[in-house]
Amino acid sequence: MLPKEALSARVVLLAGKEPILRLRALKTLADSADDDFDRQNFDGDQGSPSDWLAAVGTAPFLAEHRTVVVRHLLRADSPNALAIKGLPSYSKLILVADDESATSVDAEQKFDRRLTAWSKLVKSEGGCVAIFDVSPNKVKET
């Protein structure tokens, strides 16, 4: 379930091994964007974090908010130079760590390190991190 604070946060990171839950949360957040003029999508390996910030910092055209969605976030490098502090009040940056097909243990560890770095950054800037994993211990029998 999407945390309540994700609806009001300027920066939200969606991650976890449950794609249905992650995509449902993305749909909830992206559908809250007022219209297509004020929503832009990127892939993690498309452009750079500074491009994403420039896009989300652009004043909205016909809406109250400007929303930028970055899918496949873990394809991007770790966020060393990314500063998300001071985003305008009309900005909403949605980062999605989609499933990546790691072909080796090294690749999986690299994705884990990047997710940890992105999570720390988002939390340090007051954003919301939502991890969608289903543990067999938490699933109720019906």
Short mmCIF file of C-alpha atoms in Angstrom, two decimals:
data_model
loop_
_atom_site.label_atom_id
_atom_site.label_comp_id
_atom_site.label_asym_id
_atom_site.label_seq_id
_atom_site.Cartn_x
_atom_site.Cartn_y
_atom_site.Cartn_z
CA MET A 1 0.00 0.00 0.00
CA LEU A 2 1.23 3.49 -0.85
CA PRO A 3 2.21 5.50 2.26
CA LYS A 4 0.05 8.58 2.82
CA GLU A 5 3.08 10.86 2.88
CA ALA A 6 3.88 9.84 -0.72
CA LEU A 7 0.86 11.80 -1.94
CA SER A 8 2.20 15.07 -0.57
CA ALA A 9 5.97 14.52 -0.90
CA ARG A 10 7.88 16.40 -3.58
CA VAL A 11 10.17 13.42 -4.19
CA VAL A 12 8.98 9.81 -4.08
CA LEU A 13 11.03 6.67 -4.69
CA LEU A 14 9.10 3.50 -5.55
CA ALA A 15 11.02 0.23 -5.37
CA GLY A 16 10.67 -3.41 -4.45
CA LYS A 17 10.30 -6.82 -5.99
CA GLU A 18 6.49 -6.69 -6.35
CA PRO A 19 5.87 -5.08 -9.74
CA ILE A 20 2.08 -5.02 -9.45
CA LEU A 21 2.16 -3.07 -6.20
CA ARG A 22 4.90 -0.76 -7.44
CA LEU A 23 3.05 0.00 -10.68
CA ARG A 24 -0.24 0.51 -8.85
CA ALA A 25 1.48 3.11 -6.65
CA LEU A 26 2.98 4.77 -9.73
CA LYS A 27 -0.45 4.91 -11.37
CA THR A 28 -1.92 6.50 -8.25
CA LEU A 29 0.81 9.15 -8.14
CA ALA A 30 1.01 9.81 -11.89
CA ASP A 31 -2.77 10.01 -12.26
CA SER A 32 -2.77 12.72 -9.64
CA ALA A 33 -0.86 14.87 -12.15
CA ASP A 34 -3.27 17.39 -13.56
CA ASP A 35 -2.68 16.85 -17.28
CA ASP A 36 -0.20 15.64 -19.87
CA PHE A 37 1.22 19.12 -20.51
CA ASP A 38 2.65 19.15 -17.02
CA ARG A 39 3.88 15.56 -16.83
CA GLN A 40 7.11 14.30 -18.37
CA ASN A 41 8.64 10.81 -18.43
CA PHE A 42 12.29 9.75 -18.55
CA ASP A 43 14.18 6.48 -18.39
CA GLY A 44 17.10 6.22 -15.98
CA ASP A 45 19.57 6.00 -18.84
CA GLN A 46 17.92 8.85 -20.75
CA GLY A 47 19.35 12.26 -20.06
CA SER A 48 20.92 12.99 -16.71
CA PRO A 49 19.60 13.77 -13.24
CA SER A 50 20.17 17.45 -13.98
CA ASP A 51 17.81 17.10 -16.98
CA TRP A 52 15.17 15.56 -14.72
CA LEU A 53 15.55 18.39 -12.23
CA ALA A 54 15.33 21.02 -14.95
CA ALA A 55 12.12 19.41 -16.20
CA VAL A 56 10.51 19.14 -12.77
CA GLY A 57 11.59 22.68 -11.93
CA THR A 58 9.85 24.14 -14.96
CA ALA A 59 6.78 26.11 -14.00
CA PRO A 60 3.55 24.26 -14.80
CA PHE A 61 1.63 25.37 -17.87
CA LEU A 62 -2.03 24.64 -17.14
CA ALA A 63 -1.91 22.98 -13.75
CA GLU A 64 -0.90 23.45 -10.14
CA HIS A 65 1.88 20.86 -10.31
CA ARG A 66 4.71 19.76 -12.57
CA THR A 67 5.33 15.99 -12.42
CA VAL A 68 8.37 14.12 -13.72
CA VAL A 69 8.47 10.32 -13.67
CA VAL A 70 11.82 8.54 -14.00
CA ARG A 71 11.43 4.82 -14.74
CA HIS A 72 14.27 2.28 -14.59
CA LEU A 73 16.08 4.50 -12.09
CA LEU A 74 18.81 1.96 -11.38
CA ARG A 75 20.13 2.32 -14.92
CA ALA A 76 21.28 5.79 -13.88
CA ASP A 77 24.46 6.24 -11.91
CA SER A 78 24.39 6.75 -8.17
CA PRO A 79 23.12 10.21 -7.26
CA ASN A 80 26.41 11.78 -6.15
CA ALA A 81 25.86 15.12 -7.87
CA LEU A 82 22.07 15.20 -7.69
CA ALA A 83 20.70 17.86 -5.37
CA ILE A 84 16.95 17.63 -4.97
CA LYS A 85 16.86 20.10 -2.11
CA GLY A 86 14.96 23.24 -2.87
CA LEU A 87 12.56 21.90 -5.48
CA PRO A 88 9.77 24.40 -6.08
CA SER A 89 6.48 23.78 -4.26
CA TYR A 90 4.78 22.84 -7.54
CA SER A 91 7.29 20.03 -8.28
CA LYS A 92 6.71 16.28 -7.96
CA LEU A 93 9.59 13.93 -8.85
CA ILE A 94 8.64 10.24 -8.96
CA LEU A 95 11.61 7.86 -9.15
CA VAL A 96 10.79 4.24 -9.98
CA ALA A 97 13.33 1.47 -9.46
CA ASP A 98 11.76 -0.96 -11.92
CA ASP A 99 12.86 -4.56 -12.09
CA GLU A 100 16.14 -4.86 -13.86
CA SER A 101 17.28 -8.19 -15.18
CA ALA A 102 20.61 -8.62 -13.45
CA THR A 103 22.64 -11.13 -15.43
CA SER A 104 25.20 -11.69 -12.70
CA VAL A 105 25.73 -11.38 -8.99
CA ASP A 106 27.92 -8.33 -9.65
CA ALA A 107 25.12 -6.62 -11.59
CA GLU A 108 22.62 -7.36 -8.83
CA GLN A 109 24.98 -5.95 -6.20
CA LYS A 110 25.48 -2.83 -8.33
CA PHE A 111 21.70 -2.31 -8.52
CA ASP A 112 21.42 -2.85 -4.75
CA ARG A 113 24.14 -0.24 -4.09
CA ARG A 114 22.43 2.26 -6.39
CA LEU A 115 19.04 1.69 -4.76
CA THR A 116 20.59 2.24 -1.33
CA ALA A 117 22.23 5.48 -2.51
CA TRP A 118 19.02 6.79 -4.08
CA SER A 119 17.00 5.82 -0.98
CA LYS A 120 19.41 7.66 1.32
CA LEU A 121 19.27 10.78 -0.85
CA VAL A 122 15.47 10.84 -1.06
CA LYS A 123 15.11 10.32 2.70
CA SER A 124 17.76 12.95 3.50
CA GLU A 125 15.83 15.51 1.48
CA GLY A 126 12.52 14.76 3.19
CA GLY A 127 11.13 12.60 0.40
CA CYS A 128 9.21 9.36 0.69
CA VAL A 129 10.65 5.91 -0.06
CA ALA A 130 8.10 3.14 -0.62
CA ILE A 131 9.44 -0.41 -0.90
CA PHE A 132 6.97 -2.97 -2.22
CA ASP A 133 8.08 -6.43 -1.17
CA VAL A 134 5.77 -9.20 -0.07
CA SER A 135 7.15 -11.43 2.60
CA PRO A 136 5.59 -14.87 2.93
CA ASN A 137 5.37 -14.19 6.68
CA LYS A 138 3.10 -11.18 6.07
CA VAL A 139 0.70 -12.80 3.63
CA LYS A 140 -2.56 -13.89 5.26
CA GLU A 141 -4.12 -17.17 4.35
CA THR A 142 -7.64 -16.95 2.99
#
